[in-house]
Coordinates of C-alpha atoms in Angstrom, one line a residue:
Chain A
M1 CA 0.0 0.0 0.0
S2 CA 1.5 3.3 -1.0
K3 CA 1.0 6.7 0.7
G4 CA -2.1 8.6 -0.4
K5 CA -4.1 5.6 -1.5
V6 CA -7.3 4.8 0.2
P7 CA -6.6 1.9 2.6
H8 CA -7.9 -1.4 1.5
Q9 CA -9.8 -2.0 4.7
L10 CA -11.7 1.2 4.2
M11 CA -12.8 0.3 0.8
V12 CA -14.0 -3.1 1.9
L13 CA -15.9 -1.6 4.8
S14 CA -17.4 1.1 2.6
V15 CA -18.8 -1.5 0.2
I16 CA -20.2 -3.4 3.1
A17 CA -21.7 -0.3 4.7
V18 CA -23.3 0.7 1.5
A19 CA -24.7 -2.8 1.1
V20 CA -26.1 -2.8 4.7
I21 CA -27.7 0.6 4.3
A22 CA -29.1 -0.2 0.9
G23 CA -30.2 -3.6 2.2
F24 CA -32.1 -1.8 5.0
F25 CA -33.9 0.5 2.6
V26 CA -34.7 -2.4 0.3
M27 CA -36.0 -4.4 3.2
R28 CA -37.9 -1.4 4.4
A29 CA -39.6 -0.8 1.0
Y30 CA -40.4 -4.5 0.9
L31 CA -41.7 -4.8 4.5
T32 CA -43.6 -1.5 4.9
P33 CA -47.2 -2.3 4.4
K34 CA -48.8 -0.8 1.3
S35 CA -51.4 1.3 3.2
F36 CA -49.0 2.5 5.9
G37 CA -49.3 6.2 6.6
K38 CA -52.5 6.8 4.6
Y39 CA -54.3 8.2 7.7
G40 CA -51.6 8.3 10.3
H41 CA -48.6 6.5 11.6
Y42 CA -50.2 3.1 11.2
R43 CA -51.4 0.6 8.6
A44 CA -54.7 1.9 7.2
D45 CA -55.7 -1.6 6.2
A46 CA -55.7 -2.6 9.8
I47 CA -59.1 -0.9 10.1
D48 CA -60.6 -3.1 7.4
D49 CA -59.0 -6.2 9.0
V50 CA -60.7 -5.4 12.3
R51 CA -64.0 -4.7 10.6
N52 CA -63.9 -8.0 8.8
L53 CA -63.3 -10.0 12.0
P54 CA -66.2 -12.4 12.7
V55 CA -68.8 -11.0 15.1
S56 CA -68.9 -13.1 18.2
Y57 CA -71.1 -11.0 20.5
A58 CA -74.8 -10.4 19.6
G59 CA -75.6 -7.8 22.2
V60 CA -78.3 -7.8 24.8
N61 CA -81.1 -6.5 22.6
V62 CA -80.8 -9.6 20.4
C63 CA -81.0 -11.9 23.4
A64 CA -84.0 -10.0 24.6
S65 CA -86.0 -10.7 21.4
C66 CA -86.2 -14.4 22.3
H67 CA -85.5 -14.5 26.1
E68 CA -87.9 -11.8 27.1
E69 CA -88.7 -13.4 30.5
V70 CA -85.0 -13.6 31.6
F71 CA -84.4 -10.1 30.2
Q72 CA -87.3 -8.6 32.2
K73 CA -86.3 -10.3 35.3
K74 CA -82.7 -9.2 35.1
A75 CA -83.6 -5.7 34.2
K76 CA -85.2 -5.3 37.6
G77 CA -82.5 -7.0 39.7
F78 CA -79.1 -6.1 40.9
H79 CA -77.5 -7.5 37.8
R80 CA -79.2 -5.1 35.5
G81 CA -75.9 -3.6 34.6
V82 CA -74.3 -6.9 33.8
T83 CA -75.1 -8.0 30.2
C84 CA -76.0 -11.5 29.2
E85 CA -72.8 -12.3 27.3
V86 CA -70.6 -11.4 30.2
C87 CA -71.7 -14.6 31.9
H88 CA -72.8 -16.7 28.9
G89 CA -69.9 -15.9 26.7
P90 CA -70.0 -14.7 23.1
A91 CA -73.3 -16.0 21.8
A92 CA -73.8 -14.6 18.4
A93 CA -73.5 -18.1 17.0
H94 CA -76.3 -19.2 19.3
A95 CA -78.6 -16.3 18.3
E96 CA -78.2 -17.4 14.6
D97 CA -78.6 -21.1 15.3
N98 CA -80.3 -22.0 18.6
S99 CA -78.9 -25.6 18.5
I100 CA -75.5 -24.2 19.5
K101 CA -75.8 -23.8 23.2
P102 CA -74.1 -21.0 25.0
E103 CA -72.2 -21.7 28.2
A104 CA -73.6 -20.9 31.6
P105 CA -71.4 -20.4 34.6
R106 CA -73.0 -23.0 36.7
Q107 CA -69.8 -23.7 38.8
R108 CA -68.5 -21.7 41.6
G109 CA -65.7 -20.2 39.6
G110 CA -67.6 -17.7 37.5
C111 CA -69.2 -15.3 40.0
P112 CA -66.1 -14.6 42.1
L113 CA -64.5 -13.0 39.1
C114 CA -66.6 -10.0 40.1
H115 CA -67.5 -10.8 43.6
N116 CA -64.3 -12.1 45.2
Y117 CA -62.9 -9.7 47.7
N118 CA -60.5 -7.1 46.3
P119 CA -59.8 -3.8 48.1
A120 CA -59.6 -2.0 44.7
R121 CA -63.4 -2.5 44.2
P122 CA -65.6 0.5 45.1
T123 CA -66.9 0.6 48.6
G124 CA -70.3 -1.0 49.0
F125 CA -69.8 -3.4 46.1
P126 CA -71.0 -6.8 47.2
Q127 CA -67.9 -8.8 47.9
I128 CA -67.3 -12.2 49.5
I129 CA -64.3 -14.2 50.4
T130 CA -65.0 -17.1 48.2
A131 CA -63.1 -19.7 50.1
E132 CA -65.3 -19.0 53.2
H133 CA -68.6 -18.0 51.7
N134 CA -70.7 -21.2 51.9
P135 CA -68.0 -23.4 50.3
G136 CA -68.7 -26.4 48.3
K137 CA -72.1 -25.3 46.9
P138 CA -72.5 -23.6 43.5
C139 CA -73.6 -20.0 43.9
M140 CA -76.8 -20.7 42.1
T141 CA -78.2 -22.9 44.8
C142 CA -78.8 -19.8 46.9
H143 CA -78.7 -16.8 44.5
N144 CA -80.6 -16.6 41.3
P145 CA -78.0 -15.5 38.7
H146 CA -80.6 -13.3 36.9
D147 CA -81.9 -11.7 40.0
P148 CA -79.4 -12.1 42.8
V149 CA -80.7 -11.2 46.2
P150 CA -79.0 -12.4 49.3
P151 CA -81.4 -14.9 50.9
T152 CA -81.0 -13.2 54.2
T153 CA -80.1 -9.6 55.0
P154 CA -76.5 -9.2 56.0
E155 CA -76.0 -8.2 59.6
D156 CA -72.6 -6.7 59.6
C157 CA -71.3 -3.6 57.7
G158 CA -68.2 -5.6 56.8
V159 CA -70.1 -7.8 54.4
C160 CA -70.3 -4.9 52.0
H161 CA -67.6 -2.6 53.3
R162 CA -64.9 -5.2 53.9
S163 CA -61.9 -3.0 53.3
I164 CA -63.0 -0.3 55.7
A165 CA -64.1 -2.8 58.3
A166 CA -60.8 -4.6 58.0
Q167 CA -58.8 -1.4 58.4
K168 CA -60.8 -0.3 61.4
L169 CA -60.5 -3.6 63.0
V170 CA -56.7 -3.3 63.4
S171 CA -56.7 0.4 64.1
K172 CA -57.0 2.4 67.3
H173 CA -60.7 2.8 66.6
S174 CA -61.4 -0.9 66.7
S175 CA -63.6 -0.5 69.8
V176 CA -65.6 2.4 68.2
E177 CA -68.7 1.0 66.5
C178 CA -69.5 2.1 62.9
T179 CA -72.9 3.4 64.1
T180 CA -71.2 5.7 66.6
C181 CA -70.2 8.0 63.8
H182 CA -72.7 6.9 61.0
Q183 CA -76.4 7.0 61.2
V184 CA -77.5 4.0 59.3
P185 CA -81.1 3.5 58.2
K186 CA -82.3 -0.1 58.6
Q187 CA -83.1 -0.2 54.8
H188 CA -79.4 0.5 54.0
F189 CA -78.8 -3.2 54.6
V190 CA -81.5 -4.2 52.1
N191 CA -81.2 -1.5 49.4
P192 CA -78.0 0.4 50.1
R193 CA -78.1 2.7 47.1
L194 CA -81.5 4.1 47.8
N195 CA -81.0 4.5 51.5
R196 CA -78.0 6.6 52.1
V197 CA -75.9 6.5 55.3
G198 CA -75.1 9.8 57.0
K199 CA -71.5 10.8 57.4
P200 CA -70.3 13.1 60.2
T201 CA -70.4 16.7 59.0
N202 CA -68.6 18.6 61.8
N203 CA -65.8 18.2 64.2
E204 CA -68.2 17.4 67.1
A205 CA -68.4 13.8 65.9
C206 CA -64.8 13.4 67.1
G207 CA -64.8 16.1 69.7
N208 CA -67.4 14.1 71.6
C209 CA -64.7 11.7 72.6
H210 CA -61.4 13.6 72.0
G211 CA -62.3 17.1 73.1
S212 CA -60.2 18.2 76.1
D213 CA -63.5 19.4 77.7
V214 CA -65.3 16.0 77.6
K215 CA -65.1 13.1 80.1
T216 CA -64.2 9.9 78.4
Q217 CA -61.9 7.1 79.4
P218 CA -58.4 8.5 80.2
Q219 CA -56.7 6.4 77.5
V220 CA -58.6 8.3 74.8
P221 CA -56.1 11.0 73.7
K222 CA -57.5 14.5 74.2
V223 CA -57.0 17.7 72.1
E224 CA -58.4 21.2 72.2
T225 CA -60.6 20.7 69.2
A226 CA -60.9 24.2 68.0
K227 CA -57.3 25.0 68.4
H228 CA -56.0 21.7 67.2
A229 CA -58.1 21.5 64.0
G230 CA -58.4 25.2 63.2
R231 CA -60.7 25.7 60.2
Y232 CA -60.3 22.1 59.0
L233 CA -62.3 19.0 59.5
C234 CA -60.7 16.3 61.6
W235 CA -60.8 13.8 58.7
E236 CA -59.0 16.1 56.4
C237 CA -55.9 15.0 58.4
H238 CA -56.9 11.8 60.2
Y239 CA -58.5 8.9 58.3
P240 CA -61.4 8.1 60.7
H241 CA -61.2 4.4 60.0
S242 CA -57.5 4.2 60.9
P243 CA -56.8 7.4 62.8
E244 CA -53.1 6.6 63.5
N245 CA -52.5 7.1 59.8
T246 CA -51.8 10.8 60.3
P247 CA -49.7 12.6 57.8
Chain B
M1 CA -66.0 -9.2 64.6
E2 CA -65.8 -12.0 62.1
P3 CA -62.3 -13.6 61.8
T4 CA -62.6 -13.4 58.0
L5 CA -61.7 -9.7 58.2
V6 CA -58.3 -10.5 59.5
L7 CA -57.8 -13.0 56.7
A8 CA -58.6 -10.2 54.3
L9 CA -55.5 -8.4 55.6
L10 CA -53.3 -11.3 54.5
E11 CA -54.1 -10.8 50.9
P12 CA -51.1 -10.3 48.6
F13 CA -51.8 -6.6 48.5
N14 CA -52.6 -4.0 51.1
G15 CA -54.2 -0.6 51.0
Y16 CA -55.9 0.5 47.9
I17 CA -54.6 -0.5 44.4
Y18 CA -56.2 -0.1 41.1
P19 CA -57.5 -3.3 39.4
N20 CA -54.9 -3.1 36.7
E21 CA -52.0 -2.9 39.2
Y22 CA -52.7 -6.4 40.6
F23 CA -50.5 -8.1 38.0
L24 CA -47.1 -6.7 37.1
Q25 CA -46.7 -6.2 33.4
W26 CA -42.9 -6.1 33.5
E27 CA -41.4 -9.1 35.1
L28 CA -38.1 -10.9 35.4
L29 CA -37.2 -10.6 31.7
I30 CA -37.4 -6.9 31.9
V31 CA -35.1 -6.9 34.9
L32 CA -32.6 -8.9 32.8
Y33 CA -32.5 -6.4 30.0
P34 CA -31.0 -3.4 31.9
Y35 CA -28.7 -5.8 33.7
L36 CA -27.3 -7.2 30.4
T37 CA -27.0 -3.9 28.6
G38 CA -25.2 -2.6 31.7
L39 CA -22.6 -5.3 31.4
V40 CA -22.1 -4.3 27.7
A41 CA -21.6 -0.6 28.4
G42 CA -19.3 -1.3 31.4
A43 CA -17.2 -3.8 29.6
F44 CA -16.8 -1.4 26.7
I45 CA -15.9 1.6 28.9
L46 CA -13.2 -0.6 30.5
A47 CA -11.8 -1.5 27.1
S48 CA -11.7 2.2 26.1
L49 CA -9.7 3.0 29.2
E50 CA -6.8 1.0 27.7
R51 CA -7.4 2.2 24.2
V52 CA -8.1 5.9 24.6
F53 CA -6.6 6.7 27.9
H54 CA -3.6 4.4 27.6
V55 CA -4.0 2.6 30.9
K56 CA -1.3 0.0 29.9
A57 CA -1.9 -2.2 32.9
L58 CA -5.3 -3.1 31.5
L59 CA -3.9 -4.5 28.3
P60 CA -4.5 -8.2 29.3
V61 CA -8.2 -7.6 29.6
Y62 CA -8.6 -5.3 26.7
R63 CA -9.7 -7.8 24.1
L64 CA -11.5 -9.9 26.6
A65 CA -13.6 -6.8 27.5
L66 CA -14.5 -6.2 23.9
L67 CA -15.5 -9.8 23.3
S68 CA -17.6 -9.8 26.5
A69 CA -19.3 -6.6 25.5
L70 CA -20.2 -8.2 22.2
A71 CA -21.4 -11.4 23.8
F72 CA -23.6 -9.5 26.2
L73 CA -24.8 -7.2 23.5
I74 CA -25.9 -10.1 21.3
A75 CA -27.9 -11.5 24.2
A76 CA -29.3 -8.3 25.6
P77 CA -32.3 -7.7 23.4
L78 CA -33.4 -11.4 23.5
P79 CA -35.2 -11.1 26.9
L80 CA -37.1 -8.1 25.5
M81 CA -38.1 -10.0 22.4
A82 CA -39.2 -13.0 24.5
H83 CA -41.2 -10.7 26.7
L84 CA -43.0 -9.3 23.6
G85 CA -44.6 -12.6 22.8
H86 CA -44.4 -11.7 19.2
P87 CA -40.7 -11.2 18.7
E88 CA -41.0 -10.8 14.9
R89 CA -42.9 -7.6 15.5
A90 CA -39.9 -5.9 17.1
L91 CA -38.7 -5.4 13.6
E92 CA -41.6 -3.3 12.6
M93 CA -40.4 -0.6 15.0
L94 CA -37.3 -0.3 12.8
V95 CA -39.1 -0.5 9.5
T96 CA -41.6 2.2 10.3
P97 CA -39.9 4.2 13.0
H98 CA -41.7 7.0 14.8
T99 CA -39.4 9.8 15.6
A100 CA -41.3 10.6 18.8
S101 CA -40.7 7.1 20.2
A102 CA -37.6 6.7 22.3
M103 CA -37.8 3.0 21.9
A104 CA -37.9 3.2 18.1
M105 CA -35.0 5.6 18.0
F106 CA -33.1 3.3 20.3
G107 CA -33.3 0.5 17.8
F108 CA -31.0 2.5 15.7
V109 CA -28.7 3.3 18.5
Y110 CA -28.5 -0.4 19.2
A111 CA -27.7 -1.2 15.5
W112 CA -25.1 1.6 15.4
Y113 CA -23.5 0.3 18.6
L114 CA -23.4 -3.3 17.4
L115 CA -22.4 -2.8 13.8
V116 CA -20.3 0.4 13.8
V117 CA -18.8 0.4 17.2
L118 CA -18.3 -3.1 18.6
L119 CA -18.0 -5.2 15.5
L120 CA -15.8 -2.7 13.7
E121 CA -13.5 -2.2 16.7
I122 CA -13.1 -5.9 17.2
W123 CA -12.5 -6.4 13.5
F124 CA -9.8 -3.7 13.3
D125 CA -8.2 -5.0 16.4
Y126 CA -8.1 -8.6 15.2
R127 CA -7.7 -8.1 11.5
A128 CA -4.0 -9.0 11.5
D129 CA -4.6 -12.0 13.7
I130 CA -7.5 -13.1 11.5
V131 CA -5.4 -12.9 8.4
N132 CA -2.7 -14.9 10.0
L133 CA -5.2 -17.5 11.2
S134 CA -6.7 -17.8 7.8
N135 CA -3.3 -18.7 6.5
S136 CA -2.3 -21.1 9.3
K137 CA -5.6 -22.9 9.9
T138 CA -6.8 -25.8 7.7
G139 CA -10.2 -27.2 6.8
L140 CA -13.4 -25.4 7.4
M141 CA -12.0 -22.9 9.9
K142 CA -9.7 -21.6 7.2
Y143 CA -12.7 -20.5 5.3
V144 CA -14.4 -19.1 8.3
Y145 CA -11.4 -16.8 8.9
K146 CA -11.1 -16.1 5.3
I147 CA -14.6 -14.7 5.3
L148 CA -13.9 -12.8 8.5
T149 CA -11.0 -11.0 6.8
L150 CA -13.7 -9.5 4.4
G151 CA -11.0 -9.7 1.8
A152 CA -8.8 -7.1 3.5
T153 CA -5.6 -9.2 3.8
D154 CA -3.1 -6.4 3.5
L155 CA -0.5 -6.8 6.4
S156 CA 1.8 -4.0 5.4
P157 CA 3.0 -1.7 8.2
E158 CA 0.9 1.1 6.8
A159 CA -2.2 -1.1 6.8
L160 CA -1.5 -2.1 10.4
Q161 CA -1.0 1.4 11.4
F162 CA -4.3 2.3 9.8
D163 CA -6.0 -0.5 11.8
E164 CA -4.6 1.0 14.9
K165 CA -5.8 4.5 14.1
A166 CA -9.2 3.4 13.0
G167 CA -9.6 1.3 16.1
R168 CA -8.8 4.3 18.3
L169 CA -11.1 6.6 16.5
I170 CA -13.9 4.1 16.8
T171 CA -13.3 3.7 20.5
I172 CA -13.5 7.5 20.9
I173 CA -16.9 7.5 19.1
G174 CA -17.8 4.4 21.0
I175 CA -17.6 6.0 24.5
P176 CA -20.5 8.4 23.9
S177 CA -22.3 5.6 22.1
A178 CA -21.9 3.3 25.2
F179 CA -23.2 6.1 27.3
M180 CA -26.2 6.4 25.1
L181 CA -26.7 2.7 25.0
H182 CA -27.1 2.5 28.7
G183 CA -28.2 6.0 29.4
Y184 CA -31.2 5.2 27.2
V185 CA -32.4 2.5 29.5
G186 CA -32.3 4.9 32.4
F187 CA -33.9 7.5 30.2
I188 CA -36.9 5.3 29.5
F189 CA -37.5 4.7 33.2
G190 CA -36.6 8.2 34.2
S191 CA -39.1 9.8 31.8
I192 CA -42.2 7.9 33.0
K193 CA -43.5 10.9 34.8
A194 CA -46.6 9.1 36.3
N195 CA -44.3 6.9 38.3
P196 CA -42.5 8.7 41.2
W197 CA -40.2 5.8 41.8
W198 CA -38.8 6.1 38.3
S199 CA -39.3 9.6 37.2
S200 CA -36.0 11.3 37.9
V201 CA -33.4 13.0 35.7
L202 CA -30.7 11.3 37.7
M203 CA -31.9 7.9 36.4
P204 CA -29.8 7.7 33.2
I205 CA -26.7 8.7 35.1
V206 CA -27.3 6.3 37.9
F207 CA -27.9 3.6 35.4
L208 CA -24.7 4.5 33.6
F209 CA -22.5 4.3 36.5
S210 CA -24.0 1.2 37.9
A211 CA -23.4 -0.2 34.4
I212 CA -19.8 0.7 34.5
V213 CA -19.4 -0.9 37.9
S214 CA -21.2 -4.2 36.9
G215 CA -19.4 -4.3 33.5
M216 CA -15.9 -3.9 35.0
A217 CA -16.7 -6.4 37.7
A218 CA -17.9 -8.9 35.1
V219 CA -14.8 -8.6 33.1
L220 CA -12.7 -9.0 36.2
L221 CA -14.6 -12.2 37.0
I222 CA -14.4 -13.5 33.4
Y223 CA -10.7 -12.7 33.3
M224 CA -9.9 -14.6 36.5
V225 CA -12.0 -17.6 35.5
A226 CA -10.5 -17.7 32.0
S227 CA -7.0 -17.5 33.5
W228 CA -7.7 -20.3 35.9
A229 CA -9.3 -22.4 33.1
R230 CA -6.2 -21.9 31.0
W231 CA -3.7 -22.5 33.8
K232 CA -2.2 -19.1 33.2
P233 CA -1.1 -16.8 36.0
I234 CA -3.3 -13.8 36.7
D235 CA -1.6 -10.5 35.9
M236 CA -1.6 -8.9 39.3
A237 CA -0.8 -5.4 38.0
C238 CA -3.8 -5.7 35.7
V239 CA -6.3 -6.8 38.3
N240 CA -5.0 -4.3 40.8
K241 CA -5.6 -1.5 38.3
L242 CA -9.0 -2.9 37.5
A243 CA -9.8 -2.9 41.2
E244 CA -8.8 0.7 41.5
F245 CA -11.0 1.8 38.6
L246 CA -13.8 -0.4 40.1
L247 CA -13.4 1.4 43.3
Y248 CA -13.7 4.9 41.7
A249 CA -16.7 3.8 39.7
M250 CA -18.4 2.4 42.8
L251 CA -17.7 5.6 44.7
V252 CA -19.3 7.7 42.0
D253 CA -22.2 5.2 41.6
F254 CA -22.8 5.1 45.4
T255 CA -22.7 8.9 45.7
L256 CA -25.2 9.3 42.9
E257 CA -27.6 6.9 44.4
I258 CA -27.3 8.5 47.8
L259 CA -27.8 11.9 46.1
D260 CA -31.0 10.6 44.4
F261 CA -32.2 9.2 47.8
I262 CA -31.5 12.4 49.7
H263 CA -33.0 14.5 47.0
R264 CA -36.2 12.5 47.2
L265 CA -36.3 12.8 50.9
Y266 CA -35.7 16.5 50.8
E267 CA -38.2 17.1 48.0
S268 CA -40.6 15.0 50.0
E269 CA -43.3 14.9 47.4
E270 CA -46.7 13.4 48.1
S271 CA -45.3 10.0 47.0
I272 CA -42.8 9.9 49.8
H273 CA -45.0 8.0 52.2
I274 CA -45.8 5.1 49.9
L275 CA -42.2 5.0 48.7
S276 CA -40.9 4.7 52.2
Q277 CA -43.4 2.0 52.8
L278 CA -42.2 0.3 49.6
I279 CA -38.7 0.4 50.8
S280 CA -39.3 -0.7 54.4
D281 CA -41.8 -3.4 53.5
R282 CA -41.7 -4.8 50.0
L283 CA -38.1 -4.0 49.0
F284 CA -36.4 -4.4 52.3
I285 CA -34.5 -7.5 51.4
S286 CA -33.8 -6.6 47.8
L287 CA -32.9 -3.0 48.4
I288 CA -31.5 -2.5 51.9
I289 CA -30.0 -6.0 52.3
S290 CA -29.1 -7.1 48.8
Q291 CA -28.4 -3.9 46.9
V292 CA -27.0 -1.6 49.6
L293 CA -25.4 -3.9 52.1
I294 CA -24.4 -7.1 50.4
G295 CA -24.0 -5.6 46.9
G296 CA -22.9 -2.1 47.7
L297 CA -21.2 -1.4 51.0
L298 CA -19.7 -4.9 51.5
P299 CA -17.9 -5.0 48.1
L300 CA -16.8 -1.3 48.5
F301 CA -15.3 -2.2 51.8
G302 CA -13.9 -5.5 50.4
I303 CA -12.2 -3.8 47.5
L304 CA -10.7 -1.1 49.7
V305 CA -9.3 -3.8 52.0
G306 CA -8.4 -6.1 49.2
R307 CA -6.6 -3.5 47.2
Y308 CA -4.8 -1.5 49.9
G309 CA -4.5 -4.0 52.7
K310 CA -1.2 -5.9 53.1
F311 CA -2.0 -9.3 51.7
P312 CA -0.3 -12.0 49.6
D313 CA -1.5 -12.0 46.0
E314 CA -3.4 -15.2 46.4
M315 CA -5.5 -13.5 49.1
R316 CA -6.0 -10.4 47.1
K317 CA -7.3 -12.5 44.2
M318 CA -9.9 -14.1 46.5
F319 CA -10.9 -10.7 47.6
Y320 CA -11.4 -9.4 44.1
F321 CA -13.2 -12.5 43.0
L322 CA -15.7 -12.3 45.9
V323 CA -16.1 -8.6 45.4
G324 CA -16.9 -9.2 41.7
I325 CA -19.6 -11.7 42.6
L326 CA -21.1 -9.4 45.3
I327 CA -21.2 -6.5 42.8
Q328 CA -23.2 -8.6 40.3
V329 CA -25.6 -9.4 43.1
G330 CA -25.9 -5.8 44.0
I331 CA -26.4 -4.4 40.5
F332 CA -28.8 -7.1 39.6
S333 CA -30.8 -6.2 42.8
M334 CA -30.7 -2.6 41.7
R335 CA -32.2 -3.4 38.3
W336 CA -34.8 -5.6 40.2
N337 CA -35.6 -2.8 42.6
V338 CA -36.1 -0.3 39.8
V339 CA -38.2 -2.5 37.5
I340 CA -40.2 -4.5 40.0
G341 CA -40.2 -1.9 42.7
G342 CA -41.7 0.7 40.4
Q343 CA -44.7 -1.5 39.8
M344 CA -45.3 -2.6 43.4
F345 CA -47.0 0.5 44.6
S346 CA -50.3 1.8 43.4
K347 CA -50.4 5.0 41.3
S348 CA -53.1 6.0 43.8
L349 CA -50.2 6.1 46.3
R350 CA -52.4 4.3 48.7
G351 CA -51.5 0.6 48.4
L352 CA -48.8 -2.0 47.6
T353 CA -49.0 -5.2 45.7
T354 CA -46.6 -8.1 45.6
Y355 CA -44.6 -10.0 43.0
K356 CA -43.6 -13.6 43.1
V357 CA -41.2 -15.1 40.6
H358 CA -42.6 -18.2 38.8
L359 CA -40.3 -21.1 38.0
M360 CA -41.8 -22.0 34.6
G361 CA -43.2 -20.0 31.8
I362 CA -41.6 -17.5 29.5
E363 CA -41.3 -14.9 32.2
G364 CA -40.1 -17.6 34.7
L365 CA -36.9 -18.2 36.5
L366 CA -35.7 -21.0 34.3
V367 CA -36.0 -19.0 31.1
S368 CA -34.3 -16.1 32.8
I369 CA -31.4 -18.2 34.0
G370 CA -31.1 -19.4 30.4
F371 CA -30.8 -15.8 29.2
L372 CA -28.1 -15.2 31.7
I373 CA -26.1 -18.3 30.6
L374 CA -26.6 -17.6 26.9
P375 CA -24.2 -14.6 26.7
L376 CA -21.5 -16.8 28.5
A377 CA -22.0 -19.5 25.9
V378 CA -21.7 -16.9 23.1
L379 CA -18.6 -15.6 24.8
F380 CA -17.2 -19.1 24.9
V381 CA -17.6 -19.4 21.2
L382 CA -16.2 -16.0 20.6
L383 CA -13.1 -16.8 22.7
R384 CA -12.6 -19.9 20.7
L385 CA -12.9 -18.1 17.4
L386 CA -10.9 -15.0 18.4
P387 CA -8.7 -15.9 21.3
P388 CA -7.8 -12.6 23.1
W389 CA -4.6 -14.1 24.3
L390 CA -3.0 -14.4 20.8
N391 CA -0.9 -11.4 21.6
E392 CA 0.5 -12.9 24.8
K393 CA 3.2 -14.5 22.8
S394 CA 4.1 -11.4 20.7
E395 CA 3.7 -8.7 23.2
E396 CA 5.4 -6.0 21.1
K397 CA 2.9 -6.3 18.3
A398 CA 0.0 -5.6 20.5
I399 CA 1.5 -2.5 22.0
P400 CA 1.2 -0.1 19.1
V401 CA 3.7 2.5 18.2
A402 CA 1.2 5.2 18.8

C-alpha cells in the first residue's frame, strides 16, 4: 500500500456499509405495508382487517328478542348492569342457530371473578371471600343469577364494606362502632343505594370523645378541638377508620 | 367481629390498588435487560480505558472486555423480544420508526453500537490475527477466517497502522455511544412521569455508573475464571488496576444513588409515604440488604481492604473474586428494585402489591437463567474463534507505536 491511496480495509468496509444501508432500505420498502401512513402512523388496512373479523357478540337486545322473560327479570334485579354475554360468553352463533348452546357459569368459579374480595373495588360493592362463603355449593343454589338477592339480609357492615371494616379492626378505633359515627337507616342493609348513610359533618363527631373538655376514658387522647383543627375537618388530616394514619 | 376480616388483611396486596395494578406487566425478563446492557456498556468503557486513555496495565483484559461486550450485546435484546410474545414484531419498529418514540429511535442506537462500534472495533483490532489465522488454519476454519477478513488481507506496516488509528477513532466514538446505550435504559424509566419511583433526571446517570461498575466487575470475573481455566497466571498489575477503577466507579455510583435518595427525601413529594413503605416493607430484602449492604457497602469495603491491605497476592485475588460476585448481586438487585419496585405500589399512592417469581413459563426463573447463561455461551464461542490471548506471545505487536 502506498501513501495517499485509500486503505484497502476502508474500501471493503465502505462497500459493506453501502450494502447494509441499501439492504435496509430495500427491506424497508419491501416490509412496509402498502397502506402505511394513509391516515396516520399506522397501517390503514388494519381498520378493514378489524372490521372483517367475525362478530362473536350479539348484544343484549338480540337476546331479549327471544329470552324476554329472563331479560325482564334481570332488568329489575341487581344484575341489571351486567349484560348477558358477560356470563354466557359470546353467543352470536347461538342467536343465529339455537342448537348451538351458549355456556352458563354453573360452577363456583364464574361469579367470584366479580365478587371475590378485592380492596380495589368500590366501597359497597357486594364482595365475599369465596373460600369461606358457603364453600362447596354452587352460587346458584342460593342466588338466582338473573336476579341475585341475598337470601338473608347481612347483619354486619363488613359484608359490603370489607376493606373499611378490615382497616378499622386493626386500628386504634377498633372499639368504636360504625354506628357511633354513622347514622345507618335499617333499609341500607337491604337496598343500600337508595338508603344513604349519614356521614359526620362537623368536628363534634370526634370532639365528643377527643375534646379536652369531655369526660371519656383516660386512654382516649385529648386535644383542644378548636385550636388543634383550626378551620379544617378532623378527617382532612386523620383517616377516621384508621386514625393513626396521620400525615 | 368475624375472623374473616383478619384474613382479608393477609391478601397479597394491602391498602388501595387499582385493578390493573394487581399483576405486574414487566417481570423478570425486563429486569434482565438493563442488567445485560449494563454489562455491555461497562465492559466497553473498560476497554476504552486502555485504548483511549492508555492505561497500559489493563492490556491483558482489553480484548476480553471487547468480546464480553459483544457477547452481552448479542444476548441483551433477547429477553425483551421474548417478553414481547411476538418477537418478529420488534422489527416493525425499525421498519416504520416513529421519531417521537424513544424505543424506536433506540433501535438505531443499538444497531449503530453493534455494527459500527463493537464489530468494527473488534474487527480492526483482530484483523492482522484473522489474516494470520486464515493462513495457518486448515479445513473449514480456514474459510471461516477467510470470510472474517472480508478480503482485506493487507498486512503492510501502513495497513496495520491504519488498523490502529481506525480502532482508536472508533473507541472514541464508542464512548458516547456506550453512554447512550445504557443511558437510554435509564432514560426510558426516568421519563415515565406518572411513576414517582422512576421519574428522575438522575436515572440515566445512575444507570450508567452502575453499568460501569457491573461491567468492570464482570470482566474482572471473566478474566480470572478464564486464566484459571487456561492454567495461566493472573496478571496482578492488571487486576489491581482494575480494582482501582472499580473502586472509583463504585464511589461515584454510590454517591449518585445517595444523592438521588437524599433528593427524594428533601423534596418529600406526596409520594414519599408510599415510597418509604415500599422500601421498608416490599423492597427491604432486595434494596436494603441485597443492593445496599451485600451488593454495595460490602464490596466497597472489600475492594478497599483487598486493594490497599497488606495481603499476599493469592488472598488479594480471592478478595477481588468475591467482590466481583457481590457486585453482580448488588447491581442485579438494583435493576430488580427499579423495574419490579416501580410496579409494586399503586399510582393512587395508597397501596402496595406483591410479586412472586414463577419457575416455569416465558417470564419464569428457568428462562431467565437461560438468558443469563446464553451470553456466556456466546462468549465461549467468541473466545474460541478470536482468542484474546493471541498477543500474549508477541507482546510487542499488541502495544502499538502510537
